PDB file of N, CA and C in Angstrom:
ATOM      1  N   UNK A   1     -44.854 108.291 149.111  1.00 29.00           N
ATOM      2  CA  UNK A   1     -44.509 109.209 148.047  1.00 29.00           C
ATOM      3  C   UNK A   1     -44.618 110.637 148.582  1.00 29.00           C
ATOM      4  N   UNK A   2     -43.551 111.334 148.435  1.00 29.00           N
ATOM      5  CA  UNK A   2     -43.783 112.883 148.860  1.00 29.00           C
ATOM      6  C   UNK A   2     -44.693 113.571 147.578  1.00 29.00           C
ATOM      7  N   UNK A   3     -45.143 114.700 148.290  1.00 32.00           N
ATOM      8  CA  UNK A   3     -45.889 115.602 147.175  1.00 32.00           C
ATOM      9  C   UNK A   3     -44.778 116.716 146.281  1.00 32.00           C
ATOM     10  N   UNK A   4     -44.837 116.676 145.268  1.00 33.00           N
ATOM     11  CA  UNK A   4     -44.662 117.839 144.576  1.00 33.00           C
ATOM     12  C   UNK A   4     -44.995 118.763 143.986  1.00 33.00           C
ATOM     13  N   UNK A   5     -44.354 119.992 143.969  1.00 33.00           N
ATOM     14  CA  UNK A   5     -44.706 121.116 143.897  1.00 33.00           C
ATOM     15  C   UNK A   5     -45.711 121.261 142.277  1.00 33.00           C
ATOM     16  N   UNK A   6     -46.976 122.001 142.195  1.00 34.00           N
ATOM     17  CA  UNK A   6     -47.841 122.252 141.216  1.00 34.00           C
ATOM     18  C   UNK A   6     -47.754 123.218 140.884  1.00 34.00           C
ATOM     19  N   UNK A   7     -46.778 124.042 139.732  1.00 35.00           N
ATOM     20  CA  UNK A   7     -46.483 125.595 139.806  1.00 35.00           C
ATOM     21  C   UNK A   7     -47.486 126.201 138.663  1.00 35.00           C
ATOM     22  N   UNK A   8     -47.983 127.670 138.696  1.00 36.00           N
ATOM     23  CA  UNK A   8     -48.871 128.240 137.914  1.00 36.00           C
ATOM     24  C   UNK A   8     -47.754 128.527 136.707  1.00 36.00           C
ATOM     25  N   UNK A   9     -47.874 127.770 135.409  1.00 38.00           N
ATOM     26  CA  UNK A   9     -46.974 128.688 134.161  1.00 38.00           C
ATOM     27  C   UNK A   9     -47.481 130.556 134.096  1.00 38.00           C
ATOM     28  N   UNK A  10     -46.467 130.977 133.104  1.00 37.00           N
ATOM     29  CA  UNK A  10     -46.804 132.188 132.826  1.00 37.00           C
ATOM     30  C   UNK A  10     -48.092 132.463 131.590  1.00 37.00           C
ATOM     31  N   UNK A  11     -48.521 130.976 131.087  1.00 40.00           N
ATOM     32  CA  UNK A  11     -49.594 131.439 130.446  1.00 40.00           C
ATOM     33  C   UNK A  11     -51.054 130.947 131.408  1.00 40.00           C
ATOM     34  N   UNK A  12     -50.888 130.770 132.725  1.00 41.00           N
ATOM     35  CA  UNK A  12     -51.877 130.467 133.252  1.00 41.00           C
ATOM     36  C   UNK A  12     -52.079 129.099 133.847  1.00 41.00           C
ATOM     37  N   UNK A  13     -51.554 128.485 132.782  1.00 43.00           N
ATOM     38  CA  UNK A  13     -51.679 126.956 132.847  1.00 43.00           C
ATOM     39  C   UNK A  13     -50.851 126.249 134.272  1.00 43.00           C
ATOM     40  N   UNK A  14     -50.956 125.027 134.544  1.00 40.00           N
ATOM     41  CA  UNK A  14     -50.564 124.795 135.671  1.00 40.00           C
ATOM     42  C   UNK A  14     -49.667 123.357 135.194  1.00 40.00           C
ATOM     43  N   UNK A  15     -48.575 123.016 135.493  1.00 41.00           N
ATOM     44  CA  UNK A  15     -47.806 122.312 135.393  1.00 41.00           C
ATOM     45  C   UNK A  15     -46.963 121.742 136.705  1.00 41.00           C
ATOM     46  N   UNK A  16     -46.790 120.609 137.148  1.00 40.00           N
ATOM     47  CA  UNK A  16     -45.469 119.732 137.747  1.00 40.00           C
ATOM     48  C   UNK A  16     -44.314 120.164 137.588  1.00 40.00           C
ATOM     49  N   UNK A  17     -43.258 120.002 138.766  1.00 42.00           N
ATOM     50  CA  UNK A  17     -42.091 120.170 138.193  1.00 42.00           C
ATOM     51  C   UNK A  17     -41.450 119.267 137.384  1.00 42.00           C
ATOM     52  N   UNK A  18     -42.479 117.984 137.393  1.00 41.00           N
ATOM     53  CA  UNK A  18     -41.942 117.107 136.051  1.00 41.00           C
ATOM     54  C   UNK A  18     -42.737 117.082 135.128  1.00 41.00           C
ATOM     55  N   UNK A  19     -41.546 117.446 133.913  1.00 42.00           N
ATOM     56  CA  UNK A  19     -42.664 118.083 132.561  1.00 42.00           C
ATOM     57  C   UNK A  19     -43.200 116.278 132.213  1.00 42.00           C
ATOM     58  N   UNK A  20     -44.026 116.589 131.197  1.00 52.00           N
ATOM     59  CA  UNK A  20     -44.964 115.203 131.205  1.00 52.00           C
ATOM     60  C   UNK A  20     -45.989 114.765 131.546  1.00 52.00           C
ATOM     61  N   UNK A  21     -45.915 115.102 133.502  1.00 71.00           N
ATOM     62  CA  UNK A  21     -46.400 114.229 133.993  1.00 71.00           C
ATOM     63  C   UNK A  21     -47.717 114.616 134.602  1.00 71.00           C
ATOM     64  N   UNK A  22     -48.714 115.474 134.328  1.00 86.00           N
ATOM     65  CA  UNK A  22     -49.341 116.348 134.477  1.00 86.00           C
ATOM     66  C   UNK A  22     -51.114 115.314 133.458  1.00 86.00           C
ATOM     67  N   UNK A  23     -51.447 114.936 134.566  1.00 91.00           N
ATOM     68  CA  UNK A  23     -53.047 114.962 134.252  1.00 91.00           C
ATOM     69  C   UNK A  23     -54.204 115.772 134.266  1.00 91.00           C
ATOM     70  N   UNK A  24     -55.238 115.526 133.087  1.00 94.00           N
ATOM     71  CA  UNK A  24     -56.692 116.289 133.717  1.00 94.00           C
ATOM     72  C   UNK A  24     -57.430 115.732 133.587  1.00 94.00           C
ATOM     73  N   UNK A  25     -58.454 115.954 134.882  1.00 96.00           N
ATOM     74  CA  UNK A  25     -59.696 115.363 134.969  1.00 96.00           C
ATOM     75  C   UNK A  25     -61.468 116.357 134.654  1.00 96.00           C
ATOM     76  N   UNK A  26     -61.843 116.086 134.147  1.00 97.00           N
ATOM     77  CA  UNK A  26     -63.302 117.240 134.125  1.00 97.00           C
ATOM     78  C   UNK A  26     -64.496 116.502 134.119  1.00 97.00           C
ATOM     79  N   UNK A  27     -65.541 117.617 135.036  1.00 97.00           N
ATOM     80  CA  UNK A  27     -66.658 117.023 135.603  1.00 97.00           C
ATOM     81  C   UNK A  27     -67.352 117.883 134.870  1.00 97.00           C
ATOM     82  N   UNK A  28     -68.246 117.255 134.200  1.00 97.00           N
ATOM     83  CA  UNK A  28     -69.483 118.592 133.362  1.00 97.00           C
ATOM     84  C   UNK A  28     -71.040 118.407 133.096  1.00 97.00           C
ATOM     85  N   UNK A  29     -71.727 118.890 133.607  1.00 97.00           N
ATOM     86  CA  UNK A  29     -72.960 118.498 132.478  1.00 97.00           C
ATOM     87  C   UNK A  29     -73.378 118.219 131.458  1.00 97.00           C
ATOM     88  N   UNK A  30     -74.127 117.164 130.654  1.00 97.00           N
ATOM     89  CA  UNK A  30     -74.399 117.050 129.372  1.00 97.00           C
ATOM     90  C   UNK A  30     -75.875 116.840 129.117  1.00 97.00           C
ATOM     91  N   UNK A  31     -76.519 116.873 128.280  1.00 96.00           N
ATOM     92  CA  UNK A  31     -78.093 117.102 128.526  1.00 96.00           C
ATOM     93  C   UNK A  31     -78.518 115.679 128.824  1.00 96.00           C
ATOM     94  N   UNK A  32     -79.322 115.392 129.349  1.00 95.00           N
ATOM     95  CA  UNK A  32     -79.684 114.181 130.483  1.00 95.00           C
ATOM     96  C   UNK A  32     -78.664 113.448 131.619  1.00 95.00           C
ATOM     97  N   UNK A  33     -77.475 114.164 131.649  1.00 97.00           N
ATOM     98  CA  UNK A  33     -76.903 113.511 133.195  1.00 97.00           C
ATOM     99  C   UNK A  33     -75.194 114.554 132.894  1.00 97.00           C
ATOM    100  N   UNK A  34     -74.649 113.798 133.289  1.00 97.00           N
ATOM    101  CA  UNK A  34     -72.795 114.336 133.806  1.00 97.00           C
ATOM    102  C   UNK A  34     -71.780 113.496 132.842  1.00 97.00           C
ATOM    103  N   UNK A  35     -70.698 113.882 132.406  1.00 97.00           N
ATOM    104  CA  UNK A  35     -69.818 113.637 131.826  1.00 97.00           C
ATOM    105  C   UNK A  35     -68.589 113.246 132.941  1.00 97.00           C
ATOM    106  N   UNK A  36     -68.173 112.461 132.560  1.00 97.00           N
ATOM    107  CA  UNK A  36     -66.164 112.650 133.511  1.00 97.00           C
ATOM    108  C   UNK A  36     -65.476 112.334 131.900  1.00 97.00           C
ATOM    109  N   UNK A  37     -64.608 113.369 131.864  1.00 96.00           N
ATOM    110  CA  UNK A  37     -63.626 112.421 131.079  1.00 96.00           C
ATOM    111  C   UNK A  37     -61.947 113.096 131.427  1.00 96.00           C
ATOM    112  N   UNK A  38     -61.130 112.329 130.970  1.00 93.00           N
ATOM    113  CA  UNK A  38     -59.397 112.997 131.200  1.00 93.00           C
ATOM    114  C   UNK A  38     -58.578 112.981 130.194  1.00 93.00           C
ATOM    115  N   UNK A  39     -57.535 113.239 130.555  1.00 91.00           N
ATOM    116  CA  UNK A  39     -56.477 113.541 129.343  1.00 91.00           C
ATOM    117  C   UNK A  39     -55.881 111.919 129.353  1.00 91.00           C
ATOM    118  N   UNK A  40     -56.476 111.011 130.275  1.00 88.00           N
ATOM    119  CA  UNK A  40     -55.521 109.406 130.189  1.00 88.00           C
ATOM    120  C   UNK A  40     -56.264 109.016 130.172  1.00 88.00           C
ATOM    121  N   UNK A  41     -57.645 108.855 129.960  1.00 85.00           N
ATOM    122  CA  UNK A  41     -58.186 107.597 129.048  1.00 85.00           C
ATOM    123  C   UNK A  41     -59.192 107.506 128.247  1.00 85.00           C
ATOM    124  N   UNK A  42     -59.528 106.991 127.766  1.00 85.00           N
ATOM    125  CA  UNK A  42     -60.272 106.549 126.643  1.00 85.00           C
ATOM    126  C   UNK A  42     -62.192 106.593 126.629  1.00 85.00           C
ATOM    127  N   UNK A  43     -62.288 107.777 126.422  1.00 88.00           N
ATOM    128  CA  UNK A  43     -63.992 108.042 126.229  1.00 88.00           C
ATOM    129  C   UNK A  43     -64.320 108.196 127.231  1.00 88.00           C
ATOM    130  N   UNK A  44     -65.327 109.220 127.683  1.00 94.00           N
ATOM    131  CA  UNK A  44     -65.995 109.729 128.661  1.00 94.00           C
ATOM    132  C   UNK A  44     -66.871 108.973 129.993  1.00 94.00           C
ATOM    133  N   UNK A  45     -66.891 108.813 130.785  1.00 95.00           N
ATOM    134  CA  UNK A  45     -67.731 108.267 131.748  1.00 95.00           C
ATOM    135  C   UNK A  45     -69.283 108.853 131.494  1.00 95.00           C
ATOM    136  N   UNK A  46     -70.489 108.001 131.797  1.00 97.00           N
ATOM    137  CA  UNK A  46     -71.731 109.388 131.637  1.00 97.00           C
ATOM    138  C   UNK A  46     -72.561 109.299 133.162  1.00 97.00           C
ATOM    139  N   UNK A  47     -73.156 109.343 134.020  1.00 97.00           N
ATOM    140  CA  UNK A  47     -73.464 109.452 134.894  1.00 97.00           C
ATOM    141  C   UNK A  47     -75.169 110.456 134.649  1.00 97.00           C
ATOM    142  N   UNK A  48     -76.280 110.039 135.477  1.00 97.00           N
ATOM    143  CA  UNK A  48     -77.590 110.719 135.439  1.00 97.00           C
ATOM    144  C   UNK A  48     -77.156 111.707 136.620  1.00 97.00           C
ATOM    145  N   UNK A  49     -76.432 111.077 137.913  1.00 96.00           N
ATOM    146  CA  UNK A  49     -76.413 112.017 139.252  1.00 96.00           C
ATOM    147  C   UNK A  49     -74.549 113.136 138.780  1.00 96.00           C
ATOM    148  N   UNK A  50     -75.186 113.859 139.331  1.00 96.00           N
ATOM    149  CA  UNK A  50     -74.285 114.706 139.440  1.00 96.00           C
ATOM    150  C   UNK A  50     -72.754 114.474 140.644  1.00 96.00           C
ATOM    151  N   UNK A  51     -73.560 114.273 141.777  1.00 96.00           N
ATOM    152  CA  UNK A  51     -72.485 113.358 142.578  1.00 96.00           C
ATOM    153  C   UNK A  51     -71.725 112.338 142.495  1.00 96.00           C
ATOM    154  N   UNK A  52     -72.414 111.320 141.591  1.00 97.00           N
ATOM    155  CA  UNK A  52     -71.867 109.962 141.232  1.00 97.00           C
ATOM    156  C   UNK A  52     -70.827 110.625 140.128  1.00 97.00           C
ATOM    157  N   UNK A  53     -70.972 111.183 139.084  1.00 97.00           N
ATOM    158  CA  UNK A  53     -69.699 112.033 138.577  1.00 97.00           C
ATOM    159  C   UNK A  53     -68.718 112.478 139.323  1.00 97.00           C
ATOM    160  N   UNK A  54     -69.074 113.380 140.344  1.00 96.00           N
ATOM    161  CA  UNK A  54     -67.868 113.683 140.754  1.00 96.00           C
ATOM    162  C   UNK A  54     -67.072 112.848 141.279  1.00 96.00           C
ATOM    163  N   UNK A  55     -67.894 111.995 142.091  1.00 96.00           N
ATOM    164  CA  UNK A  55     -66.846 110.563 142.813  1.00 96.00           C
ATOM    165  C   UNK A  55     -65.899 110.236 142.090  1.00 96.00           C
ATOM    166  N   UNK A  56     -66.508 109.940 140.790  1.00 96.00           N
ATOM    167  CA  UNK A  56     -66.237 108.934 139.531  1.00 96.00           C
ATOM    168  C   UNK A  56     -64.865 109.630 139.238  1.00 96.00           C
ATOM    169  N   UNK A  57     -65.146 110.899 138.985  1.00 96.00           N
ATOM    170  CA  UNK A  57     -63.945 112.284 138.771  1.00 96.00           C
ATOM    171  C   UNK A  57     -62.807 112.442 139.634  1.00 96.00           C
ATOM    172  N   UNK A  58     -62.848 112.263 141.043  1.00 93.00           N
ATOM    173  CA  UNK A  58     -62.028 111.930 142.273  1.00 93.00           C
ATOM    174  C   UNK A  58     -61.454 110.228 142.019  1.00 93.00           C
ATOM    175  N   UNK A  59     -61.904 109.736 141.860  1.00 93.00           N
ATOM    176  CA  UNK A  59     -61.431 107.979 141.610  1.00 93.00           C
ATOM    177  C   UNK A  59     -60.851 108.015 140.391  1.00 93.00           C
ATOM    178  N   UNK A  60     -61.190 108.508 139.722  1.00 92.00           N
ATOM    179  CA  UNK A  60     -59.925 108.731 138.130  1.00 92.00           C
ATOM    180  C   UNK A  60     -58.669 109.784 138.535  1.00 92.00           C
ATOM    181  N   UNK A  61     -58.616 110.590 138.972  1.00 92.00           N
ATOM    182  CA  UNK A  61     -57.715 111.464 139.649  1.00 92.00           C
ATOM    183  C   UNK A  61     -56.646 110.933 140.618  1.00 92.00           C
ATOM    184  N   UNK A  62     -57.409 110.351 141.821  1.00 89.00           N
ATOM    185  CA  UNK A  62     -56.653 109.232 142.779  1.00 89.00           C
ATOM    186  C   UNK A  62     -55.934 107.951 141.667  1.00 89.00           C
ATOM    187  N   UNK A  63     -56.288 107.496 140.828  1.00 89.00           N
ATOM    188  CA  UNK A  63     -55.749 106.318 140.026  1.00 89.00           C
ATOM    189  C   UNK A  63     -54.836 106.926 139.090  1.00 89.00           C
ATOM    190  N   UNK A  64     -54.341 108.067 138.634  1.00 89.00           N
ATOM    191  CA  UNK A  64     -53.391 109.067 137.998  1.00 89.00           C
ATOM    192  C   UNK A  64     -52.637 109.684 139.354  1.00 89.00           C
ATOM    193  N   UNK A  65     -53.101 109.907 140.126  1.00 87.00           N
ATOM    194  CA  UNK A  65     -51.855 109.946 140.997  1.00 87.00           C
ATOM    195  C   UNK A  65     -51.022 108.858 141.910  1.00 87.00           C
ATOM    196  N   UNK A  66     -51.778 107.741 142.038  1.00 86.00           N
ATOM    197  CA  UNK A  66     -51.378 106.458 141.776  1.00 86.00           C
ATOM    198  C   UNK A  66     -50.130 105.863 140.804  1.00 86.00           C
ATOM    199  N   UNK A  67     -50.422 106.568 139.727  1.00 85.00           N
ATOM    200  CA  UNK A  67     -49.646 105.934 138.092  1.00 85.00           C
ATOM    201  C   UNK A  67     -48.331 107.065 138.580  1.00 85.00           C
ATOM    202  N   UNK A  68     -48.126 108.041 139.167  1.00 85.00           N
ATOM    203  CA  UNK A  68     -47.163 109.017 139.613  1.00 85.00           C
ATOM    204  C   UNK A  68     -47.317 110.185 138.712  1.00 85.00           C
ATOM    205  N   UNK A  69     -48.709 110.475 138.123  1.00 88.00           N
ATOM    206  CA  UNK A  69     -48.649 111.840 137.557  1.00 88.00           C
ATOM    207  C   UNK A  69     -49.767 113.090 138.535  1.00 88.00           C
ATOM    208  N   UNK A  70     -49.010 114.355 138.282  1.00 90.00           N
ATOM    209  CA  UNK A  70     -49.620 114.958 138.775  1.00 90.00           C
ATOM    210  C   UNK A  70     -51.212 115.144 138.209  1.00 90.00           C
ATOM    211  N   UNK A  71     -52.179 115.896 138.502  1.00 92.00           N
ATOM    212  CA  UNK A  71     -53.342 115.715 138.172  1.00 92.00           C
ATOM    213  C   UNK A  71     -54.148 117.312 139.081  1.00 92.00           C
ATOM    214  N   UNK A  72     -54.722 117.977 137.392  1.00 94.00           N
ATOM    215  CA  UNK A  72     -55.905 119.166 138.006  1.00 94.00           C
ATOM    216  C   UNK A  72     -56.864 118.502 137.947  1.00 94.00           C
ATOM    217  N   UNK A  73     -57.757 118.614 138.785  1.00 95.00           N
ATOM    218  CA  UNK A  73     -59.488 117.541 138.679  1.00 95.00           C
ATOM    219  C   UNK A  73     -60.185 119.322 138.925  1.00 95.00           C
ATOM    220  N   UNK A  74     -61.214 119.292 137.748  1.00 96.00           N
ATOM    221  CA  UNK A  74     -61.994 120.526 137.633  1.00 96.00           C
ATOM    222  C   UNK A  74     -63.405 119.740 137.329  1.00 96.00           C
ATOM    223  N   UNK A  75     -63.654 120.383 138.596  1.00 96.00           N
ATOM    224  CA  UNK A  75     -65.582 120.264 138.330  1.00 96.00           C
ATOM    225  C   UNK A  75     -66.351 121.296 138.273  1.00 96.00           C
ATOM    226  N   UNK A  76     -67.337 121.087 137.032  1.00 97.00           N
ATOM    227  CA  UNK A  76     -68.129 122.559 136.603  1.00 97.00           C
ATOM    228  C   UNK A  76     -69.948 121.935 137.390  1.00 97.00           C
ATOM    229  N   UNK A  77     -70.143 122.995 137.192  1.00 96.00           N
ATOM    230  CA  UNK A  77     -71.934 123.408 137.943  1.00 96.00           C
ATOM    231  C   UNK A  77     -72.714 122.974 136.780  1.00 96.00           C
ATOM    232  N   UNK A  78     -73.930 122.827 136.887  1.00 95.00           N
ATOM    233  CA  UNK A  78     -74.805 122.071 135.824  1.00 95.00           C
ATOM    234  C   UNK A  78     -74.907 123.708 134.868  1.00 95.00           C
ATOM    235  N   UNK A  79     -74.661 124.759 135.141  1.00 95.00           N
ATOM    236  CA  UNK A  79     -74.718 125.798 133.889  1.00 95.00           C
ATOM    237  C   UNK A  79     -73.011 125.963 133.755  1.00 95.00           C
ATOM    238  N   UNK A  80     -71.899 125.073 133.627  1.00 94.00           N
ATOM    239  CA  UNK A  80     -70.896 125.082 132.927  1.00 94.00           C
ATOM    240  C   UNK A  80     -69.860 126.054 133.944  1.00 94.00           C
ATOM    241  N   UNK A  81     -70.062 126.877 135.017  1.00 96.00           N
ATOM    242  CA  UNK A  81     -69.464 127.681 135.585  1.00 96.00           C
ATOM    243  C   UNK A  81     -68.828 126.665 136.689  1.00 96.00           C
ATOM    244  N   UNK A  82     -67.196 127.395 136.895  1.00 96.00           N
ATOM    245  CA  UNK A  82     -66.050 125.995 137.424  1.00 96.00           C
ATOM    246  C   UNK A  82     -66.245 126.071 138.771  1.00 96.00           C
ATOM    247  N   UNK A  83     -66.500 125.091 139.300  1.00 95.00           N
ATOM    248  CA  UNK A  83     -66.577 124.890 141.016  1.00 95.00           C
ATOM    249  C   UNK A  83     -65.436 124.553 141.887  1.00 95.00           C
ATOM    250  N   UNK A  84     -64.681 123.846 141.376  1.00 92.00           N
ATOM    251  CA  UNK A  84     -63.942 123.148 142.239  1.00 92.00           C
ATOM    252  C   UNK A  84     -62.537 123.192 140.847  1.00 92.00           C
ATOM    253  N   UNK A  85     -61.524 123.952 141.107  1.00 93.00           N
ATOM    254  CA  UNK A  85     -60.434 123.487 140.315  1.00 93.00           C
ATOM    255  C   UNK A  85     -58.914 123.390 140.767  1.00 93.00           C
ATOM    256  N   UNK A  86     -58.982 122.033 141.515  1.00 89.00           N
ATOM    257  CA  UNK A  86     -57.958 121.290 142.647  1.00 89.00           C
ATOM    258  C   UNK A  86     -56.325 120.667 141.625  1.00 89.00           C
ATOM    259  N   UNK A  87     -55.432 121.004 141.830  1.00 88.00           N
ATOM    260  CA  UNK A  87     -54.198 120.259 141.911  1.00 88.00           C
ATOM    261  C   UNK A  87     -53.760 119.080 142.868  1.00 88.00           C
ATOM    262  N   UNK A  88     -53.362 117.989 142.284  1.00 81.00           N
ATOM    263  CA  UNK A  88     -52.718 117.241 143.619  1.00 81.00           C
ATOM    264  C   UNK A  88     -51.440 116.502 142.662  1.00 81.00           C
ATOM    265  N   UNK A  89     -50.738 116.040 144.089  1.00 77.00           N
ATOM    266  CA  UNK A  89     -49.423 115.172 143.751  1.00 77.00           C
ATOM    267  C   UNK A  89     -49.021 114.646 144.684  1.00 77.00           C
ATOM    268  N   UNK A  90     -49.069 113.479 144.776  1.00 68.00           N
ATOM    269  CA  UNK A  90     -48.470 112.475 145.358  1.00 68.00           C
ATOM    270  C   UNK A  90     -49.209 112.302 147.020  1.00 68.00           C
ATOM    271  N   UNK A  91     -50.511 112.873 146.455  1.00 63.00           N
ATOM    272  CA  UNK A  91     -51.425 112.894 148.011  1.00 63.00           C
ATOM    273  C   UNK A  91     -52.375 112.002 147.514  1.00 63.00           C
ATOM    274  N   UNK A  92     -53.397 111.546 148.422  1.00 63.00           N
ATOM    275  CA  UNK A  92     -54.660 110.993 147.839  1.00 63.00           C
ATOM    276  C   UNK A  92     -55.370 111.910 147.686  1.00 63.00           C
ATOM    277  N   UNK A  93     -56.585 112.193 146.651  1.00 68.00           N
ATOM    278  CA  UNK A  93     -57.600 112.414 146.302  1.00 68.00           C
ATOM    279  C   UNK A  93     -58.640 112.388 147.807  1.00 68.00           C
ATOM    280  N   UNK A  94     -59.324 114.291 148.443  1.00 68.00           N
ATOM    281  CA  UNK A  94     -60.360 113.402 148.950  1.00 68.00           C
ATOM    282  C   UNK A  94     -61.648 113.691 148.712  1.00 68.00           C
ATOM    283  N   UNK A  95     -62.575 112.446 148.941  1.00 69.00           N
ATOM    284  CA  UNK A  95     -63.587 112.059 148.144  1.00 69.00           C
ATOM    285  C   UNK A  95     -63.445 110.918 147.494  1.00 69.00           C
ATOM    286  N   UNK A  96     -62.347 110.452 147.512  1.00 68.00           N
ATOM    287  CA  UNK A  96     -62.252 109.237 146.111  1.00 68.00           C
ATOM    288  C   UNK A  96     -62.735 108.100 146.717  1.00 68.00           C
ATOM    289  N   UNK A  97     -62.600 107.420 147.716  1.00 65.00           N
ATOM    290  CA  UNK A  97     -62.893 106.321 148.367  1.00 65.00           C
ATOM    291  C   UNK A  97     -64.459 106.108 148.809  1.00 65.00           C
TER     292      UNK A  97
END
């Protein structure tokens, strides 16, 4: 699969050149451990380690770009401030494995 292009909209936001197809993933703190959750599926992951989230966050990301949608994976710091806020398409995820 080739990669495609991840363009910044004019309100900030970040979009595919195919409308649609555009996933998100988020990594966050919640009081006693980490959250993952995305825009494709169903209820949050919870995690105590902070690392085991992010994996978890990279392996949901890799499995949406898998399905052929693009995908932002944003991971925040245990005080909510964004660390990592990655685009991919049609690459693997790394970290996910």
């Amino acid at each position: 699969m080739h990669a495609r292009s991840i363009m910044e909209a004019p309100d900030g936001d970040f979009r595919s050149d195919a409308v649609g197809e555009q996933a998100e993933v988020f990594v966050f703190a919640i009081p006693g451990g980490w959250s993952v959750t995305s825009t494709f599926s169903t209820g949050p992951l919870v995690f105590q380690s902070g690392a085991r989230a992010e994996v978890a966050g990279r392996q949901l990301a890799d499995a949406a770009i898998k399905a052929g949608l693009a995908v932002e994976l944003r991971i925040h710091t245990r005080d909510g401030r964004l660390a990592v806020r990655t685009r991919f398409r049609g690459e693997a995820v790394p970290g996910s494995s």
